[in-house]
mmCIF file of N, CA and C in Angstrom:
data_model
loop_
_atom_site.group_PDB
_atom_site.id
_atom_site.type_symbol
_atom_site.label_atom_id
_atom_site.label_comp_id
_atom_site.label_asym_id
_atom_site.label_seq_id
_atom_site.Cartn_x
_atom_site.Cartn_y
_atom_site.Cartn_z
ATOM 1 N N MET A 1081 99.187 183.509 175.100
ATOM 2 C CA MET A 1081 99.832 184.753 174.822
ATOM 3 C C MET A 1081 98.918 185.896 175.226
ATOM 4 N N SER A 1082 99.506 186.786 175.953
ATOM 5 C CA SER A 1082 98.741 187.907 176.452
ATOM 6 C C SER A 1082 99.012 189.120 175.581
ATOM 7 N N THR A 1083 97.943 189.621 175.055
ATOM 8 C CA THR A 1083 98.079 190.822 174.230
ATOM 9 C C THR A 1083 97.575 192.024 175.027
ATOM 10 N N VAL A 1084 97.747 193.176 174.490
ATOM 11 C CA VAL A 1084 97.283 194.405 175.136
ATOM 12 C C VAL A 1084 95.762 194.401 175.228
ATOM 13 N N ALA A 1085 95.084 193.872 174.212
ATOM 14 C CA ALA A 1085 93.622 193.819 174.223
ATOM 15 C C ALA A 1085 93.123 192.920 175.346
ATOM 16 N N ASP A 1086 93.841 191.795 175.594
ATOM 17 C CA ASP A 1086 93.448 190.907 176.683
ATOM 18 C C ASP A 1086 93.624 191.589 178.042
ATOM 19 N N LYS A 1087 94.697 192.342 178.192
ATOM 20 C CA LYS A 1087 94.923 193.054 179.442
ATOM 21 C C LYS A 1087 93.857 194.125 179.668
ATOM 22 N N LEU A 1088 93.485 194.829 178.634
ATOM 23 C CA LEU A 1088 92.444 195.864 178.765
ATOM 24 C C LEU A 1088 91.086 195.239 179.066
ATOM 25 N N ALA A 1089 90.785 194.090 178.461
ATOM 26 C CA ALA A 1089 89.517 193.411 178.722
ATOM 27 C C ALA A 1089 89.467 192.932 180.176
ATOM 28 N N LYS A 1090 90.597 192.452 180.680
ATOM 29 C CA LYS A 1090 90.646 191.983 182.059
ATOM 30 C C LYS A 1090 90.448 193.153 183.030
ATOM 31 N N LYS A 1091 91.014 194.302 182.719
ATOM 32 C CA LYS A 1091 90.860 195.478 183.573
ATOM 33 C C LYS A 1091 89.419 195.981 183.556
ATOM 34 N N SER A 1092 88.765 195.903 182.403
ATOM 35 C CA SER A 1092 87.407 196.440 182.316
ATOM 36 C C SER A 1092 86.379 195.544 182.993
ATOM 37 N N THR A 1093 86.731 194.261 183.242
ATOM 38 C CA THR A 1093 85.769 193.375 183.902
ATOM 39 C C THR A 1093 85.748 193.589 185.413
ATOM 40 N N ARG A 1094 86.782 194.191 185.974
ATOM 41 C CA ARG A 1094 86.802 194.467 187.406
ATOM 42 C C ARG A 1094 85.846 195.612 187.719
ATOM 43 N N LYS A 1095 85.152 195.454 188.834
ATOM 44 C CA LYS A 1095 84.264 196.542 189.254
ATOM 45 C C LYS A 1095 85.107 197.618 189.907
ATOM 46 N N THR A 1096 84.844 198.807 189.498
ATOM 47 C CA THR A 1096 85.543 199.922 190.125
ATOM 48 C C THR A 1096 84.673 200.457 191.250
ATOM 49 N N GLY A 1097 85.238 200.606 192.392
ATOM 50 C CA GLY A 1097 84.499 201.139 193.530
ATOM 51 C C GLY A 1097 84.288 202.630 193.372
ATOM 52 N N GLY A 1098 83.191 203.102 193.892
ATOM 53 C CA GLY A 1098 82.930 204.525 193.821
ATOM 54 C C GLY A 1098 83.811 205.275 194.806
ATOM 55 N N LYS A 1099 84.011 206.534 194.538
ATOM 56 C CA LYS A 1099 84.823 207.361 195.413
ATOM 57 C C LYS A 1099 83.993 207.716 196.642
ATOM 58 N N GLN A 1100 84.566 207.492 197.800
ATOM 59 C CA GLN A 1100 83.867 207.783 199.042
ATOM 60 C C GLN A 1100 84.409 209.069 199.645
ATOM 61 N N VAL A 1101 83.483 209.896 200.129
ATOM 62 C CA VAL A 1101 83.846 211.150 200.768
ATOM 63 C C VAL A 1101 83.132 211.199 202.109
ATOM 64 N N ARG A 1102 83.854 211.561 203.132
ATOM 65 C CA ARG A 1102 83.251 211.700 204.457
ATOM 66 C C ARG A 1102 83.349 213.163 204.857
ATOM 67 N N LEU A 1103 82.202 213.753 205.155
ATOM 68 C CA LEU A 1103 82.147 215.166 205.514
ATOM 69 C C LEU A 1103 81.490 215.322 206.883
ATOM 70 N N ARG A 1104 81.822 216.396 207.545
ATOM 71 C CA ARG A 1104 81.201 216.712 208.828
ATOM 72 C C ARG A 1104 80.256 217.889 208.650
ATOM 73 N N LEU A 1105 79.045 217.733 209.198
ATOM 74 C CA LEU A 1105 78.077 218.824 209.212
ATOM 75 C C LEU A 1105 78.303 219.594 210.511
ATOM 76 N N VAL A 1106 78.919 220.756 210.395
ATOM 77 C CA VAL A 1106 79.303 221.508 211.582
ATOM 78 C C VAL A 1106 78.482 222.767 211.782
ATOM 79 N N TYR A 1107 77.555 223.086 210.872
ATOM 80 C CA TYR A 1107 76.763 224.296 211.019
ATOM 81 C C TYR A 1107 75.472 224.150 210.225
ATOM 82 N N VAL A 1108 74.369 224.526 210.841
ATOM 83 C CA VAL A 1108 73.083 224.584 210.166
ATOM 84 C C VAL A 1108 72.669 226.050 210.137
ATOM 85 N N ASP A 1109 72.468 226.577 208.950
ATOM 86 C CA ASP A 1109 72.083 227.977 208.815
ATOM 87 C C ASP A 1109 70.714 228.198 209.446
ATOM 88 N N PHE A 1110 70.625 229.216 210.313
ATOM 89 C CA PHE A 1110 69.402 229.488 211.060
ATOM 90 C C PHE A 1110 68.231 229.795 210.138
ATOM 91 N N TRP A 1111 68.426 230.690 209.171
ATOM 92 C CA TRP A 1111 67.315 231.093 208.295
ATOM 93 C C TRP A 1111 66.895 229.979 207.355
ATOM 94 N N SER A 1112 67.828 229.147 206.941
ATOM 95 C CA SER A 1112 67.464 227.999 206.113
ATOM 96 C C SER A 1112 66.601 227.015 206.896
ATOM 97 N N ALA A 1113 66.954 226.813 208.158
ATOM 98 C CA ALA A 1113 66.156 225.915 209.001
ATOM 99 C C ALA A 1113 64.762 226.483 209.237
ATOM 100 N N VAL A 1114 64.665 227.802 209.430
ATOM 101 C CA VAL A 1114 63.363 228.437 209.635
ATOM 102 C C VAL A 1114 62.513 228.319 208.376
ATOM 103 N N LYS A 1115 63.114 228.579 207.218
ATOM 104 C CA LYS A 1115 62.356 228.492 205.957
ATOM 105 C C LYS A 1115 61.891 227.069 205.682
ATOM 106 N N LEU A 1116 62.772 226.107 205.919
ATOM 107 C CA LEU A 1116 62.411 224.717 205.673
ATOM 108 C C LEU A 1116 61.330 224.238 206.645
ATOM 109 N N SER A 1117 61.438 224.602 207.898
ATOM 110 C CA SER A 1117 60.406 224.198 208.860
ATOM 111 C C SER A 1117 59.092 224.910 208.573
ATOM 112 N N PHE A 1118 59.145 226.138 208.075
ATOM 113 C CA PHE A 1118 57.915 226.845 207.703
ATOM 114 C C PHE A 1118 57.224 226.147 206.539
ATOM 115 N N LEU A 1119 57.993 225.748 205.536
ATOM 116 C CA LEU A 1119 57.394 225.050 204.394
ATOM 117 C C LEU A 1119 56.813 223.699 204.811
ATOM 118 N N GLY A 1120 57.504 222.998 205.697
ATOM 119 C CA GLY A 1120 56.953 221.749 206.212
ATOM 120 C C GLY A 1120 55.675 221.980 207.007
ATOM 121 N N ALA A 1121 55.642 223.064 207.769
ATOM 122 C CA ALA A 1121 54.449 223.394 208.551
ATOM 123 C C ALA A 1121 53.284 223.799 207.651
ATOM 124 N N VAL A 1122 53.566 224.468 206.535
ATOM 125 C CA VAL A 1122 52.496 224.816 205.587
ATOM 126 C C VAL A 1122 51.909 223.543 204.987
ATOM 127 N N ALA A 1123 52.766 222.604 204.632
ATOM 128 C CA ALA A 1123 52.266 221.327 204.102
ATOM 129 C C ALA A 1123 51.429 220.606 205.150
ATOM 130 N N LEU A 1124 51.871 220.618 206.398
ATOM 131 C CA LEU A 1124 51.111 219.989 207.472
ATOM 132 C C LEU A 1124 49.784 220.707 207.706
ATOM 133 N N ALA A 1125 49.762 222.027 207.555
ATOM 134 C CA ALA A 1125 48.520 222.787 207.724
ATOM 135 C C ALA A 1125 47.512 222.428 206.638
ATOM 136 N N ILE A 1126 47.991 222.252 205.422
ATOM 137 C CA ILE A 1126 47.089 221.861 204.328
ATOM 138 C C ILE A 1126 46.528 220.469 204.590
ATOM 139 N N VAL A 1127 47.390 219.554 205.029
ATOM 140 C CA VAL A 1127 46.934 218.196 205.348
ATOM 141 C C VAL A 1127 45.924 218.239 206.486
ATOM 142 N N THR A 1128 46.150 219.072 207.476
ATOM 143 C CA THR A 1128 45.227 219.186 208.607
ATOM 144 C C THR A 1128 43.862 219.683 208.154
ATOM 145 N N MET A 1129 43.838 220.709 207.319
ATOM 146 C CA MET A 1129 42.557 221.258 206.858
ATOM 147 C C MET A 1129 41.790 220.229 206.027
ATOM 148 N N VAL A 1130 42.494 219.540 205.142
ATOM 149 C CA VAL A 1130 41.836 218.530 204.306
ATOM 150 C C VAL A 1130 41.320 217.379 205.166
ATOM 151 N N SER A 1131 42.103 216.973 206.164
ATOM 152 C CA SER A 1131 41.657 215.863 207.010
ATOM 153 C C SER A 1131 40.459 216.266 207.867
ATOM 154 N N PHE A 1132 40.427 217.499 208.373
ATOM 155 C CA PHE A 1132 39.244 217.966 209.114
ATOM 156 C C PHE A 1132 38.012 217.913 208.219
ATOM 157 N N PHE A 1133 38.157 218.384 206.979
ATOM 158 C CA PHE A 1133 37.029 218.388 206.051
ATOM 159 C C PHE A 1133 36.556 216.966 205.754
ATOM 160 N N LEU A 1134 37.495 216.071 205.472
ATOM 161 C CA LEU A 1134 37.120 214.694 205.128
ATOM 162 C C LEU A 1134 36.490 213.951 206.303
ATOM 163 N N VAL A 1135 37.031 214.148 207.487
ATOM 164 C CA VAL A 1135 36.452 213.491 208.657
ATOM 165 C C VAL A 1135 35.046 214.012 208.910
ATOM 166 N N PHE A 1136 34.847 215.320 208.763
ATOM 167 C CA PHE A 1136 33.507 215.873 208.947
ATOM 168 C C PHE A 1136 32.535 215.302 207.919
ATOM 169 N N MET A 1137 32.964 215.225 206.672
ATOM 170 C CA MET A 1137 32.083 214.699 205.626
ATOM 171 C C MET A 1137 31.737 213.222 205.873
ATOM 172 N N VAL A 1138 32.705 212.441 206.331
ATOM 173 C CA VAL A 1138 32.427 211.028 206.622
ATOM 174 C C VAL A 1138 31.462 210.914 207.794
ATOM 175 N N LEU A 1139 31.681 211.713 208.840
ATOM 176 C CA LEU A 1139 30.775 211.675 209.987
ATOM 177 C C LEU A 1139 29.369 212.136 209.619
ATOM 178 N N GLN A 1140 29.273 213.105 208.751
ATOM 179 C CA GLN A 1140 27.960 213.586 208.322
ATOM 180 C C GLN A 1140 27.271 212.563 207.415
ATOM 181 N N ALA A 1141 28.036 211.928 206.532
ATOM 182 C CA ALA A 1141 27.443 210.955 205.611
ATOM 183 C C ALA A 1141 26.974 209.695 206.338
ATOM 184 N N THR A 1142 27.621 209.342 207.415
ATOM 185 C CA THR A 1142 27.234 208.145 208.162
ATOM 186 C C THR A 1142 26.261 208.455 209.300
ATOM 187 N N ASN A 1143 25.817 209.694 209.390
ATOM 188 C CA ASN A 1143 24.845 210.147 210.403
ATOM 189 C C ASN A 1143 25.335 209.973 211.830
ATOM 190 N N VAL A 1144 26.622 209.973 212.034
ATOM 191 C CA VAL A 1144 27.164 209.864 213.386
ATOM 192 C C VAL A 1144 26.848 211.130 214.180
ATOM 193 N N ILE A 1145 26.958 212.279 213.533
ATOM 194 C CA ILE A 1145 26.688 213.545 214.222
ATOM 195 C C ILE A 1145 25.220 213.618 214.631
ATOM 196 N N ALA A 1146 24.315 213.187 213.749
ATOM 197 C CA ALA A 1146 22.880 213.222 214.067
ATOM 198 C C ALA A 1146 22.556 212.269 215.214
ATOM 199 N N GLN A 1147 23.145 211.084 215.208
ATOM 200 C CA GLN A 1147 22.889 210.128 216.288
ATOM 201 C C GLN A 1147 23.467 210.615 217.611
ATOM 202 N N ALA A 1148 24.664 211.212 217.566
ATOM 203 C CA ALA A 1148 25.247 211.772 218.786
ATOM 204 C C ALA A 1148 24.409 212.949 219.281
ATOM 205 N N GLY A 1149 23.834 213.713 218.346
ATOM 206 C CA GLY A 1149 22.943 214.814 218.729
ATOM 207 C C GLY A 1149 21.683 214.321 219.414
ATOM 208 N N GLU A 1150 21.145 213.204 218.931
ATOM 209 C CA GLU A 1150 19.962 212.625 219.576
ATOM 210 C C GLU A 1150 20.282 212.136 220.982
ATOM 211 N N ILE A 1151 21.430 211.525 221.164
ATOM 212 C CA ILE A 1151 21.836 211.060 222.488
ATOM 213 C C ILE A 1151 22.038 212.251 223.422
ATOM 214 N N LEU A 1152 22.660 213.313 222.912
ATOM 215 C CA LEU A 1152 22.877 214.506 223.712
ATOM 216 C C LEU A 1152 21.555 215.190 224.053
ATOM 217 N N ASP A 1153 20.585 215.142 223.134
ATOM 218 C CA ASP A 1153 19.258 215.705 223.410
ATOM 219 C C ASP A 1153 18.573 214.980 224.554
ATOM 220 N N THR A 1154 18.704 213.666 224.574
ATOM 221 C CA THR A 1154 18.064 212.913 225.661
ATOM 222 C C THR A 1154 18.760 213.156 226.994
ATOM 223 N N LEU A 1155 20.064 213.390 226.972
ATOM 224 C CA LEU A 1155 20.793 213.636 228.213
ATOM 225 C C LEU A 1155 20.569 215.043 228.759
ATOM 226 N N THR A 1156 20.424 216.026 227.858
ATOM 227 C CA THR A 1156 20.305 217.422 228.296
ATOM 228 C C THR A 1156 18.899 217.967 228.129
ATOM 229 N N ASP A 1157 17.937 217.136 227.825
ATOM 230 C CA ASP A 1157 16.542 217.545 227.613
ATOM 231 C C ASP A 1157 16.406 218.584 226.504
ATOM 232 N N GLY A 1158 17.197 218.477 225.475
ATOM 233 C CA GLY A 1158 17.081 219.333 224.293
ATOM 234 C C GLY A 1158 17.655 220.724 224.446
ATOM 235 N N SER A 1159 18.449 220.981 225.493
ATOM 236 C CA SER A 1159 19.004 222.327 225.679
ATOM 237 C C SER A 1159 20.252 222.573 224.825
ATOM 238 N N VAL A 1160 20.889 221.509 224.342
ATOM 239 C CA VAL A 1160 22.090 221.650 223.516
ATOM 240 C C VAL A 1160 21.815 221.020 222.159
ATOM 241 N N ASP A 1161 22.030 221.809 221.098
ATOM 242 C CA ASP A 1161 21.848 221.308 219.740
ATOM 243 C C ASP A 1161 23.225 221.028 219.143
ATOM 244 N N LEU A 1162 23.594 219.760 219.085
ATOM 245 C CA LEU A 1162 24.938 219.377 218.626
ATOM 246 C C LEU A 1162 25.135 219.683 217.147
ATOM 247 N N GLU A 1163 24.108 219.531 216.342
ATOM 248 C CA GLU A 1163 24.255 219.745 214.906
ATOM 249 C C GLU A 1163 24.524 221.213 214.572
ATOM 250 N N SER A 1164 24.024 222.139 215.392
ATOM 251 C CA SER A 1164 24.343 223.543 215.143
ATOM 252 C C SER A 1164 25.745 223.890 215.647
ATOM 253 N N LEU A 1165 26.219 223.160 216.664
ATOM 254 C CA LEU A 1165 27.576 223.396 217.164
ATOM 255 C C LEU A 1165 28.639 222.786 216.261
ATOM 256 N N LEU A 1166 28.314 221.677 215.602
ATOM 257 C CA LEU A 1166 29.274 220.983 214.752
ATOM 258 C C LEU A 1166 28.937 221.125 213.273
ATOM 259 N N GLY A 1167 28.680 222.323 212.833
ATOM 260 C CA GLY A 1167 28.458 222.561 211.409
ATOM 261 C C GLY A 1167 29.790 222.653 210.682
ATOM 262 N N LEU A 1168 29.728 222.636 209.367
ATOM 263 C CA LEU A 1168 30.957 222.708 208.569
ATOM 264 C C LEU A 1168 31.746 223.993 208.822
ATOM 265 N N PRO A 1169 31.114 225.159 208.911
ATOM 266 C CA PRO A 1169 31.909 226.373 209.183
ATOM 267 C C PRO A 1169 32.639 226.320 210.535
ATOM 268 N N GLN A 1170 31.982 225.775 211.546
ATOM 269 C CA GLN A 1170 32.623 225.698 212.862
ATOM 270 C C GLN A 1170 33.792 224.714 212.853
ATOM 271 N N VAL A 1171 33.608 223.596 212.189
ATOM 272 C CA VAL A 1171 34.671 222.592 212.118
ATOM 273 C C VAL A 1171 35.869 223.131 211.336
ATOM 274 N N MET A 1172 35.606 223.806 210.224
ATOM 275 C CA MET A 1172 36.707 224.346 209.422
ATOM 276 C C MET A 1172 37.401 225.512 210.137
ATOM 277 N N ALA A 1173 36.653 226.300 210.912
ATOM 278 C CA ALA A 1173 37.282 227.368 211.696
ATOM 279 C C ALA A 1173 38.190 226.776 212.767
ATOM 280 N N PHE A 1174 37.733 225.712 213.420
ATOM 281 C CA PHE A 1174 38.570 225.038 214.405
ATOM 282 C C PHE A 1174 39.817 224.442 213.743
ATOM 283 N N GLY A 1175 39.636 223.855 212.548
ATOM 284 C CA GLY A 1175 40.780 223.320 211.810
ATOM 285 C C GLY A 1175 41.772 224.402 211.433
ATOM 286 N N ALA A 1176 41.268 225.595 211.084
ATOM 287 C CA ALA A 1176 42.160 226.707 210.745
ATOM 288 C C ALA A 1176 42.952 227.164 211.968
ATOM 289 N N VAL A 1177 42.296 227.208 213.125
ATOM 290 C CA VAL A 1177 43.004 227.592 214.351
ATOM 291 C C VAL A 1177 44.093 226.574 214.685
ATOM 292 N N VAL A 1178 43.767 225.305 214.575
ATOM 293 C CA VAL A 1178 44.761 224.252 214.837
ATOM 294 C C VAL A 1178 45.912 224.345 213.840
ATOM 295 N N SER A 1179 45.605 224.605 212.573
ATOM 296 C CA SER A 1179 46.643 224.708 211.544
ATOM 297 C C SER A 1179 47.560 225.894 211.795
ATOM 298 N N ILE A 1180 46.998 227.032 212.184
ATOM 299 C CA ILE A 1180 47.822 228.215 212.445
ATOM 300 C C ILE A 1180 48.711 227.997 213.661
ATOM 301 N N LEU A 1181 48.168 227.373 214.702
ATOM 302 C CA LEU A 1181 48.994 227.074 215.875
ATOM 303 C C LEU A 1181 50.117 226.101 215.525
ATOM 304 N N ASN A 1182 49.818 225.076 214.726
ATOM 305 C CA ASN A 1182 50.867 224.146 214.281
ATOM 306 C C ASN A 1182 51.916 224.860 213.446
ATOM 307 N N LEU A 1183 51.480 225.774 212.597
ATOM 308 C CA LEU A 1183 52.404 226.535 211.757
ATOM 309 C C LEU A 1183 53.393 227.309 212.617
ATOM 310 N N ILE A 1184 52.892 227.981 213.631
ATOM 311 C CA ILE A 1184 53.760 228.767 214.510
ATOM 312 C C ILE A 1184 54.690 227.857 215.308
ATOM 313 N N VAL A 1185 54.133 226.803 215.885
ATOM 314 C CA VAL A 1185 54.932 225.917 216.742
ATOM 315 C C VAL A 1185 56.028 225.216 215.954
ATOM 316 N N PHE A 1186 55.707 224.677 214.776
ATOM 317 C CA PHE A 1186 56.722 223.952 214.004
ATOM 318 C C PHE A 1186 57.791 224.882 213.440
ATOM 319 N N THR A 1187 57.425 226.110 213.089
ATOM 320 C CA THR A 1187 58.437 227.054 212.607
ATOM 321 C C THR A 1187 59.404 227.416 213.732
ATOM 322 N N VAL A 1188 58.870 227.715 214.896
ATOM 323 C CA VAL A 1188 59.731 228.031 216.043
ATOM 324 C C VAL A 1188 60.555 226.817 216.447
ATOM 325 N N LEU A 1189 59.952 225.637 216.396
ATOM 326 C CA LEU A 1189 60.665 224.417 216.752
ATOM 327 C C LEU A 1189 61.834 224.155 215.794
ATOM 328 N N GLY A 1190 61.659 224.427 214.513
ATOM 329 C CA GLY A 1190 62.753 224.276 213.558
ATOM 330 C C GLY A 1190 63.908 225.210 213.870
ATOM 331 N N ALA A 1191 63.578 226.447 214.256
ATOM 332 C CA ALA A 1191 64.626 227.408 214.615
ATOM 333 C C ALA A 1191 65.349 226.975 215.886
ATOM 334 N N VAL A 1192 64.610 226.479 216.856
ATOM 335 C CA VAL A 1192 65.204 226.042 218.121
ATOM 336 C C VAL A 1192 66.114 224.835 217.898
ATOM 337 N N VAL A 1193 65.669 223.898 217.073
ATOM 338 C CA VAL A 1193 66.483 222.711 216.794
ATOM 339 C C VAL A 1193 67.774 223.105 216.081
ATOM 340 N N ALA A 1194 67.702 224.054 215.153
ATOM 341 C CA ALA A 1194 68.923 224.515 214.477
ATOM 342 C C ALA A 1194 69.879 225.168 215.469
ATOM 343 N N GLY A 1195 69.348 225.970 216.364
ATOM 344 C CA GLY A 1195 70.194 226.601 217.371
ATOM 345 C C GLY A 1195 70.816 225.589 218.322
ATOM 346 N N ILE A 1196 70.036 224.617 218.748
ATOM 347 C CA ILE A 1196 70.564 223.585 219.642
ATOM 348 C C ILE A 1196 71.634 222.759 218.937
ATOM 349 N N TYR A 1197 71.407 222.450 217.653
ATOM 350 C CA TYR A 1197 72.419 221.678 216.918
ATOM 351 C C TYR A 1197 73.718 222.482 216.798
ATOM 352 N N ASN A 1198 73.595 223.766 216.490
ATOM 353 C CA ASN A 1198 74.799 224.590 216.354
ATOM 354 C C ASN A 1198 75.550 224.695 217.681
ATOM 355 N N LEU A 1199 74.843 224.681 218.802
ATOM 356 C CA LEU A 1199 75.521 224.679 220.099
ATOM 357 C C LEU A 1199 76.126 223.313 220.404
ATOM 358 N N ALA A 1200 75.422 222.244 220.038
ATOM 359 C CA ALA A 1200 75.915 220.895 220.317
ATOM 360 C C ALA A 1200 77.130 220.546 219.473
ATOM 361 N N VAL A 1201 77.268 221.175 218.315
ATOM 362 C CA VAL A 1201 78.421 220.900 217.441
ATOM 363 C C VAL A 1201 79.713 221.307 218.138
ATOM 364 N N LYS A 1202 79.651 222.336 218.964
ATOM 365 C CA LYS A 1202 80.855 222.786 219.662
ATOM 366 C C LYS A 1202 81.350 221.724 220.643
ATOM 367 N N VAL A 1203 80.442 220.886 221.121
ATOM 368 C CA VAL A 1203 80.819 219.835 222.058
ATOM 369 C C VAL A 1203 81.156 218.536 221.330
ATOM 370 N N THR A 1204 80.313 218.165 220.349
ATOM 371 C CA THR A 1204 80.444 216.855 219.714
ATOM 372 C C THR A 1204 81.294 216.865 218.451
ATOM 373 N N GLY A 1205 81.480 218.002 217.851
ATOM 374 C CA GLY A 1205 82.270 218.066 216.632
ATOM 375 C C GLY A 1205 81.452 217.938 215.363
ATOM 376 N N GLY A 1206 80.177 217.695 215.454
ATOM 377 C CA GLY A 1206 79.323 217.632 214.265
ATOM 378 C C GLY A 1206 78.936 216.224 213.895
ATOM 379 N N LEU A 1207 78.121 216.149 212.886
ATOM 380 C CA LEU A 1207 77.602 214.888 212.388
ATOM 381 C C LEU A 1207 78.449 214.444 211.202
ATOM 382 N N LEU A 1208 78.962 213.228 211.254
ATOM 383 C CA LEU A 1208 79.779 212.694 210.165
ATOM 384 C C LEU A 1208 78.867 212.053 209.132
ATOM 385 N N VAL A 1209 78.964 212.547 207.893
ATOM 386 C CA VAL A 1209 78.109 212.070 206.810
ATOM 387 C C VAL A 1209 79.011 211.517 205.712
ATOM 388 N N GLY A 1210 78.665 210.334 205.213
ATOM 389 C CA GLY A 1210 79.446 209.738 204.141
ATOM 390 C C GLY A 1210 78.706 209.766 202.824
ATOM 391 N N PHE A 1211 79.400 210.083 201.751
ATOM 392 C CA PHE A 1211 78.848 210.112 200.408
ATOM 393 C C PHE A 1211 79.683 209.214 199.519
ATOM 394 N N MET A 1212 79.036 208.601 198.513
ATOM 395 C CA MET A 1212 79.757 207.769 197.577
ATOM 396 C C MET A 1212 79.223 208.038 196.173
ATOM 397 N N SER A 1213 80.130 208.224 195.242
ATOM 398 C CA SER A 1213 79.721 208.429 193.842
ATOM 399 C C SER A 1213 79.854 207.123 193.098
ATOM 400 N N ASN A 1214 78.939 206.870 192.188
ATOM 401 C CA ASN A 1214 78.958 205.628 191.409
ATOM 402 C C ASN A 1214 79.517 205.895 190.033
#
């Protein structure tokens, strides 16, 4: 005998599928892309500065710079002092220049990619993205 409680229990044991939604990405806001690429470039600049510092410290602790300086002294008869050229201030200044150039390039690249995507959407119709709720 089937009661209402048995029918409800049978219904509750079935898995209910999540609702699926398919959307098209047809526009990327230019300023949002610039801001997001700028923030990514700032994070990359911080990573670059920290990595320059850590690599310099490892090279200094293992005396690689001093040994390379000795080799360079024998090749150039002591006219070039590598340890004065590769000091911490010089290395960090070079890292800052590299970080600033990366910051500019990645920010501009983010803007260019957003513009290219917005132009390509007119031809391709956009990117189809699917979402599902559980």
